[in-house]
Coordinates of C-alpha atoms in Angstrom, one line a residue:
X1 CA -15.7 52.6 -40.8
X2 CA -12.7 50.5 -41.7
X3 CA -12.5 53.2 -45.2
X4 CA -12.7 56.0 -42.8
X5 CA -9.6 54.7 -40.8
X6 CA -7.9 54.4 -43.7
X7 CA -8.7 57.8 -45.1
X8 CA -7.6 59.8 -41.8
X9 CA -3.9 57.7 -41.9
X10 CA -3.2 58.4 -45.4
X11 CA -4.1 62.0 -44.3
X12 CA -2.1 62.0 -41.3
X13 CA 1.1 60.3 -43.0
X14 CA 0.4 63.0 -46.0
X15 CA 0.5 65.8 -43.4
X16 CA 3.7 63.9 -42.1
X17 CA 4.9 63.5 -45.3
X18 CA 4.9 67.6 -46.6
X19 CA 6.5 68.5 -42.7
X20 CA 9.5 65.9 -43.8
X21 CA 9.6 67.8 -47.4
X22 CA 9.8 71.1 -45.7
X23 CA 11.8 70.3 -43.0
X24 CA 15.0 72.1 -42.7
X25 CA 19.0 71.9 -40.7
X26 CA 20.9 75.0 -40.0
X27 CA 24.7 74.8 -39.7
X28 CA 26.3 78.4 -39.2
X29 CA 29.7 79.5 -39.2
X30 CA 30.9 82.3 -37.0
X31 CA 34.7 83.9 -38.0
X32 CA 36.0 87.6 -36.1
X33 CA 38.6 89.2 -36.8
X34 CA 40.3 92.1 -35.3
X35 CA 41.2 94.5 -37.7
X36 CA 41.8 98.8 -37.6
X37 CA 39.3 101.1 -39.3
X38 CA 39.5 101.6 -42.8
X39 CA 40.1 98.4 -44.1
X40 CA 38.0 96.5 -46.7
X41 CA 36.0 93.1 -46.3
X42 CA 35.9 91.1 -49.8
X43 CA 33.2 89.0 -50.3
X44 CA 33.4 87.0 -53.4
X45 CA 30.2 84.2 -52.9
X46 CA 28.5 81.8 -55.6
X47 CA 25.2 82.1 -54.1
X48 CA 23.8 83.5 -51.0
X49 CA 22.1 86.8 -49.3
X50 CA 24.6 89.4 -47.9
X51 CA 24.2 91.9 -45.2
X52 CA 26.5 94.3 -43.8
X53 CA 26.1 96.4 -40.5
X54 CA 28.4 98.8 -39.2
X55 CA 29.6 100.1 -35.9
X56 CA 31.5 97.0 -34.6
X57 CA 35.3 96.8 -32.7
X58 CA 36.2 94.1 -35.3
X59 CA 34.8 92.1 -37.9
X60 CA 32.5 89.7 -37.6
X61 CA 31.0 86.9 -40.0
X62 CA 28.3 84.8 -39.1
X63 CA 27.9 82.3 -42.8
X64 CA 24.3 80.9 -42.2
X65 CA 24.0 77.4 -43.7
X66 CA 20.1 76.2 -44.3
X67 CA 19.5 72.7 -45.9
X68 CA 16.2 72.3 -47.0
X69 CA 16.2 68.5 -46.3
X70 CA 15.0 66.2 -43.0
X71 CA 18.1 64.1 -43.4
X72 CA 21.5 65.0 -41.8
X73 CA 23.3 62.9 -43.8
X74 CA 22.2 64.7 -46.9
X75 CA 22.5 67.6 -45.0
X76 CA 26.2 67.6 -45.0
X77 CA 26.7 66.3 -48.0
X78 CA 25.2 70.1 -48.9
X79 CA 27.1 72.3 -47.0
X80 CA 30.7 70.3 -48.1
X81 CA 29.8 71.2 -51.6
X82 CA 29.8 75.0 -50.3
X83 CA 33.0 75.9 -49.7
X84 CA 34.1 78.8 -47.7
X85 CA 37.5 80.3 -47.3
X86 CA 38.2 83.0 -44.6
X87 CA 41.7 85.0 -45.2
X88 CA 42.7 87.9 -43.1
X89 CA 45.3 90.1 -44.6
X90 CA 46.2 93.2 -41.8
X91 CA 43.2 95.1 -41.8
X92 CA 41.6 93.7 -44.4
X93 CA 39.3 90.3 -44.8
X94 CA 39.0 88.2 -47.8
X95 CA 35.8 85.5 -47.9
X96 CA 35.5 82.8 -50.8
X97 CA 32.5 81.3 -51.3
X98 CA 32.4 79.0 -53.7
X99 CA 29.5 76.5 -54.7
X100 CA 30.7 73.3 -56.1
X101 CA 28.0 73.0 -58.6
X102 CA 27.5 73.7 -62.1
X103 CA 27.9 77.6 -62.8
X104 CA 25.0 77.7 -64.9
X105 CA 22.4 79.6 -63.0
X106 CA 19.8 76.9 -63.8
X107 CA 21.7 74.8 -62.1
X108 CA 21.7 75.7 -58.4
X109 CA 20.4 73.3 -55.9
X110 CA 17.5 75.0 -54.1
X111 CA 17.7 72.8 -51.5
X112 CA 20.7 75.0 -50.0
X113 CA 20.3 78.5 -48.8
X114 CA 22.8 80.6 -47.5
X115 CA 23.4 84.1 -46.2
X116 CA 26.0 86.3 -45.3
X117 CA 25.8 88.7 -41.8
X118 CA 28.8 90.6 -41.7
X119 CA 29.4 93.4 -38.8
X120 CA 32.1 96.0 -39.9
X121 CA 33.7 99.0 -37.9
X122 CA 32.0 102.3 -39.4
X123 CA 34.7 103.5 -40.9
X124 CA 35.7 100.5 -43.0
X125 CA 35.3 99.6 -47.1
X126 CA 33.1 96.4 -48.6
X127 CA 33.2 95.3 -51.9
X128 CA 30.6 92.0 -52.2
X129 CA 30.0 89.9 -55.0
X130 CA 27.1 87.5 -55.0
X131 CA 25.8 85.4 -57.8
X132 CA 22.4 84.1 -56.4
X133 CA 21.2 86.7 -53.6
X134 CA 20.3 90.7 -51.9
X135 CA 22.8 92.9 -51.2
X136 CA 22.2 95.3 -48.2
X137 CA 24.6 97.7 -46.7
X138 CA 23.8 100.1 -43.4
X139 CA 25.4 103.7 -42.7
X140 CA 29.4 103.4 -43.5
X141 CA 31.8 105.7 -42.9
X142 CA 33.3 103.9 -46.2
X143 CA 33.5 103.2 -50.1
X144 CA 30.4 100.7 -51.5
X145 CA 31.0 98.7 -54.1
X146 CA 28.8 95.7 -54.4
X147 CA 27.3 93.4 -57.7
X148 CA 24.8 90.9 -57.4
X149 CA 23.1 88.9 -60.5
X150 CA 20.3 87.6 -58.7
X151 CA 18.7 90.1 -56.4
X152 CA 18.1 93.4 -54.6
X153 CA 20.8 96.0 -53.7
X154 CA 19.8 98.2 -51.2
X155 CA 22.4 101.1 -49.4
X156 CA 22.5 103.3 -46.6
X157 CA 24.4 106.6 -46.1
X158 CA 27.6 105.8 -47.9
X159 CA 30.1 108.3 -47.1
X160 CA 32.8 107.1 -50.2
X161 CA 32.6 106.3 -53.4
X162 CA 29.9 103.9 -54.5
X163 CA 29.8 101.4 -57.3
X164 CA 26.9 99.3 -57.4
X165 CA 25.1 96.9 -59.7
X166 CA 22.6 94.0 -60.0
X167 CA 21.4 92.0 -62.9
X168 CA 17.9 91.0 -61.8
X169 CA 17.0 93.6 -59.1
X170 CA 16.0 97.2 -57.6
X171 CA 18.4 99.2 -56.2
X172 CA 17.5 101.9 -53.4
X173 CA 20.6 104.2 -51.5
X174 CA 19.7 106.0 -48.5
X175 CA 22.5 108.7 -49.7
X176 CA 26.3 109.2 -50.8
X177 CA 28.6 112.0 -50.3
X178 CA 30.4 111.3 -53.0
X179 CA 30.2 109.9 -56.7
X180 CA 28.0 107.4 -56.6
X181 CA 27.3 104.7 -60.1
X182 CA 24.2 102.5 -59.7
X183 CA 23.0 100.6 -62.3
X184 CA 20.3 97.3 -63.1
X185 CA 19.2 95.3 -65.8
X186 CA 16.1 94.5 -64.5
X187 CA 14.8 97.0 -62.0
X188 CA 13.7 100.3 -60.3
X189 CA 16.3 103.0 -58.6
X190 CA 15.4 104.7 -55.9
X191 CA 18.1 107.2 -54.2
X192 CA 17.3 109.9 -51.1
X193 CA 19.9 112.1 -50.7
X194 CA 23.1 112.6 -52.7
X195 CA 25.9 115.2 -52.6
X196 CA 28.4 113.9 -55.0
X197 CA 28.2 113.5 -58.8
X198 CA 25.1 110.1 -59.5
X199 CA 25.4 108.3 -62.4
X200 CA 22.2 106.1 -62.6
X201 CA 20.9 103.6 -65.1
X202 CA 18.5 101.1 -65.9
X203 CA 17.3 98.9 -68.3
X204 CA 13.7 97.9 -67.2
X205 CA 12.5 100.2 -64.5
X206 CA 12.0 103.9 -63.1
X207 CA 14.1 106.3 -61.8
X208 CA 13.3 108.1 -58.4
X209 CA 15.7 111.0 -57.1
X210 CA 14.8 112.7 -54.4
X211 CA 17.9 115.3 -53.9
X212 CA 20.9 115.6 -56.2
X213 CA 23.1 118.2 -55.2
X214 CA 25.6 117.2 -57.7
X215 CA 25.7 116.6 -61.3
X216 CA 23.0 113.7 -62.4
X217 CA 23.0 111.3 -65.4
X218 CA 20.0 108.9 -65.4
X219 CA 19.0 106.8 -68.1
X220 CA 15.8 104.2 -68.1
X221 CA 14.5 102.3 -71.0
X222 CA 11.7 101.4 -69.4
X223 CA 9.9 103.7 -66.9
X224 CA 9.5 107.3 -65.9
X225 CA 12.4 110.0 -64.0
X226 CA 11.8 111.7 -61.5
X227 CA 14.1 114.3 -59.9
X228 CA 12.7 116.1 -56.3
X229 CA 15.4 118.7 -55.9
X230 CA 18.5 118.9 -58.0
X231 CA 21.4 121.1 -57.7
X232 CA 23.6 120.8 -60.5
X233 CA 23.5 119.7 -64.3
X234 CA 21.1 117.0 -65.1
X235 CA 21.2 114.7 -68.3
X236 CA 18.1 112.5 -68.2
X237 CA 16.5 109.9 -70.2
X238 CA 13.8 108.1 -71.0
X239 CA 12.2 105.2 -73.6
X240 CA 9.6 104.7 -71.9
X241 CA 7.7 106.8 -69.4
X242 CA 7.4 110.7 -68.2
X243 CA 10.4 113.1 -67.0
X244 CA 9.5 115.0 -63.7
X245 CA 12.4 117.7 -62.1
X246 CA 12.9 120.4 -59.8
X247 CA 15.6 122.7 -60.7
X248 CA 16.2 124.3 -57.6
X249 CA 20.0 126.2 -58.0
X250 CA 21.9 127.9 -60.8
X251 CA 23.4 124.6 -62.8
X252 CA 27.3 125.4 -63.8
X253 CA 26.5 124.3 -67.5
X254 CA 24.1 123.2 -69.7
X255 CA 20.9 119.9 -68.9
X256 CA 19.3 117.8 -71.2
X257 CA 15.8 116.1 -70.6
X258 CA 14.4 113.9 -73.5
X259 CA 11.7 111.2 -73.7
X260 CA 10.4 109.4 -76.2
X261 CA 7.3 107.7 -74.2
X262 CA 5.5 110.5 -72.2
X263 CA 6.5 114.5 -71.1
X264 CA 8.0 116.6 -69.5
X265 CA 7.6 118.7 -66.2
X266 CA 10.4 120.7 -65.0
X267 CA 9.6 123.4 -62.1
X268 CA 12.3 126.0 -61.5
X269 CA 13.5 128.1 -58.6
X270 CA 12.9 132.2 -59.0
X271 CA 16.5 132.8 -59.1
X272 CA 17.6 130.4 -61.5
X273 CA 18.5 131.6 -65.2
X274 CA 18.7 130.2 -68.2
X275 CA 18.6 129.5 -71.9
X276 CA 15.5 127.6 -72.8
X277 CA 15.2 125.0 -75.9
X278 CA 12.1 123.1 -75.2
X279 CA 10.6 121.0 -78.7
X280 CA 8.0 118.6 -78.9
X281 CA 6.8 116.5 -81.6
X282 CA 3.8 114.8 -79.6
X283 CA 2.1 117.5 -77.8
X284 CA 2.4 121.3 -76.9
X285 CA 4.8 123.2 -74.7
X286 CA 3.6 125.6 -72.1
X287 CA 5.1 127.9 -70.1
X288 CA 3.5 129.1 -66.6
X289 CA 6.9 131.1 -65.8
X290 CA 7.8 134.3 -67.8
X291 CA 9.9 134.0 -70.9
X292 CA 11.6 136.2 -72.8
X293 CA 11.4 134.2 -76.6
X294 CA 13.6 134.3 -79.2
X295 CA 12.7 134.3 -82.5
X296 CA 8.8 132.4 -83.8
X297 CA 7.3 130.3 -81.4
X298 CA 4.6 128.0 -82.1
X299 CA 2.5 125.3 -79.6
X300 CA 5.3 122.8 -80.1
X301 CA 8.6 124.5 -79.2
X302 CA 9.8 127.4 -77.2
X303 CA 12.9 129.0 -77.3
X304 CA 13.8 132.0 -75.2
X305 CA 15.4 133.6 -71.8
X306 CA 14.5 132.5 -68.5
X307 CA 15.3 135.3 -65.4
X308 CA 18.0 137.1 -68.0
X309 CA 19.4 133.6 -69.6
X310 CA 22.1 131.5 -68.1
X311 CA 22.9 128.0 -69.2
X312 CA 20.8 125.8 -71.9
X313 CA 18.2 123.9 -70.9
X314 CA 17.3 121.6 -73.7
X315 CA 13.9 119.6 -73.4
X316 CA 12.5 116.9 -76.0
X317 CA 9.4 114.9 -76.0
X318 CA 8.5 112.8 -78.7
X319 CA 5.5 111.4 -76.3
X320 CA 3.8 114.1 -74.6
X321 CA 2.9 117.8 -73.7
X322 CA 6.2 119.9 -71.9
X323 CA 6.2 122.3 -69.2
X324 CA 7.7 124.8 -66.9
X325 CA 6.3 125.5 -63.9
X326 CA 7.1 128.1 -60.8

């Protein structure tokens, strides 16, 4: 009996015990300032999540704190080592977050967490910097330009320019009216809607557009393309994976589509001209739409007049079968 006692109270103060590990003190810190629209909030952080929301009268930063430790004490002692700097200049708001740590990214206490929830006016500018965290922006009336080497970036309707970048992540954008760079080292893209020009590239993921009205580059070496609806010149690549577009207007000048790991599909509108070049070297290339063809064609290449001619479209494979399609 005696053994049984002591079994349940080694249970009960090991079940205490993990509770005291996991425990966890919140210290937030809330700054507003009153700026005018069109302004820019700066966020320059050595670690932490941060999320912007638009539609606010001012700004508004809440800095979330979260020691993952059951002593306050030790608690403190973590959030002095982060330290934060709020600087309003006019309409514009400058935040310093700096983490006094080692730099190394090995090095960062994960018994500190911290994120960043920042309320903007609509029409207003961000440019965000994190080192250790997500990236998400809603709807602004505004340019983007955010880099993260530790996370997720993931965008809204961006009505200005956007610039965005991540080491370690996916990036997804809801849609931009105007040019628009996105780019990862370690991760998928995934953009809706764009009007302006889209520069997109990636070094370990897919690509998935679903309308490009304006001129597209995307480059993956590591995953498939895939373009819904696009509207303009394309130059797309792939290392690793399959090349899937709709061509849906009369492109200004001439698109490129090569793989070197799967094929190709391109469908094309009925009143869309142009110049094919298709070639590949690891399958056959077929042709469901009527074209005029230039010169000896063979199962591997095709080379001829689509609806009259119009600009080239060159398509390689080095992986796989090509085709057009209505």
């Amino acid at each position: 009996m005696r053994r049984i006692r002591y079994a349940a109270l080694a249970a009960v103060l090991g079940l205490v015990s993990i509770s005291a590990a996991h425990a966890a003190i919140e210290s937030p810190v809330h700054r507003s300032f009153n700026v005018r629209p069109g302004g820019t909030i700066t966020i320059d952080a050595d670690l932490g999540d941060i999320k912007v929301t638009s539609g606010a009268s001012n700004v508004s930063v809440d800095v979330i704190r979260r020691a993952k430790v059951s002593s306050q004490s030790k608690a403190n002692e973590l959030f002095n080592e982060l330290v934060l700097t709020f600087t309003p200049e006019g309409s514009n708001v400058r935040i310093r977050a700096k983490y006094d740590q080692p730099t190394s990214w090995f090095h960062w206490n994960n018994d500190l967490e911290v994120r960043f929830v920042v309320n903007v006016p609509s029409q207003y500018n961000v440019d965000l910097k994190t080192s250790g965290g997500d990236i998400t922006v809603s709807d602004l009336n505004g340019q983007a330009k955010v880099n993260t080497s530790g996370g997720d970036v993931a965008l809204g309707h961006i009505a200005g320019a956007v610039d965005a970048h991540t080491s370690g992540g996916d990036i997804s954008m809801a849609g931009s009216q105007a040019n628009a760079l996105l780019s990862t080292s370690g991760g998928d893209i995934k953009v809706d809607n764009t009007t302006g020009a889209l520069n997109v590239k990636t070094s370990g993921g897919s690509i998935d557009i679903g309308r490009a009205q304006g001129d597209l580059k995307a480059h993956t070496s590591g995953g498939s393309i895939e373009i819904g609806d696009a509207g303009g010149i394309i130059d797309a690549s792939t290392s690793g994976g399959s090349i899937k577009a709709r061509l849906s207007r009369q492109p200004r000048g001439e698109s490129r589509l090569s793989t070197s790991g799967g094929g190709i599909t391109v469908r094309v509108a009925s009143n869309v001209g142009l110049d094919i070049d298709a070639h590949t070297s690891g399958g056959e290339v077929d042709s469901e739409v009527p074209v005029t063809i230039l010169g000896k064609q063979d199962d591997s290449s095709l080379n001829g007049k689509l609806n009259g001619g119009g600009p080239k479209l060159v398509l390689r494979s080095s992986g796989g079968d090509i085709r057009l399609q209505k």
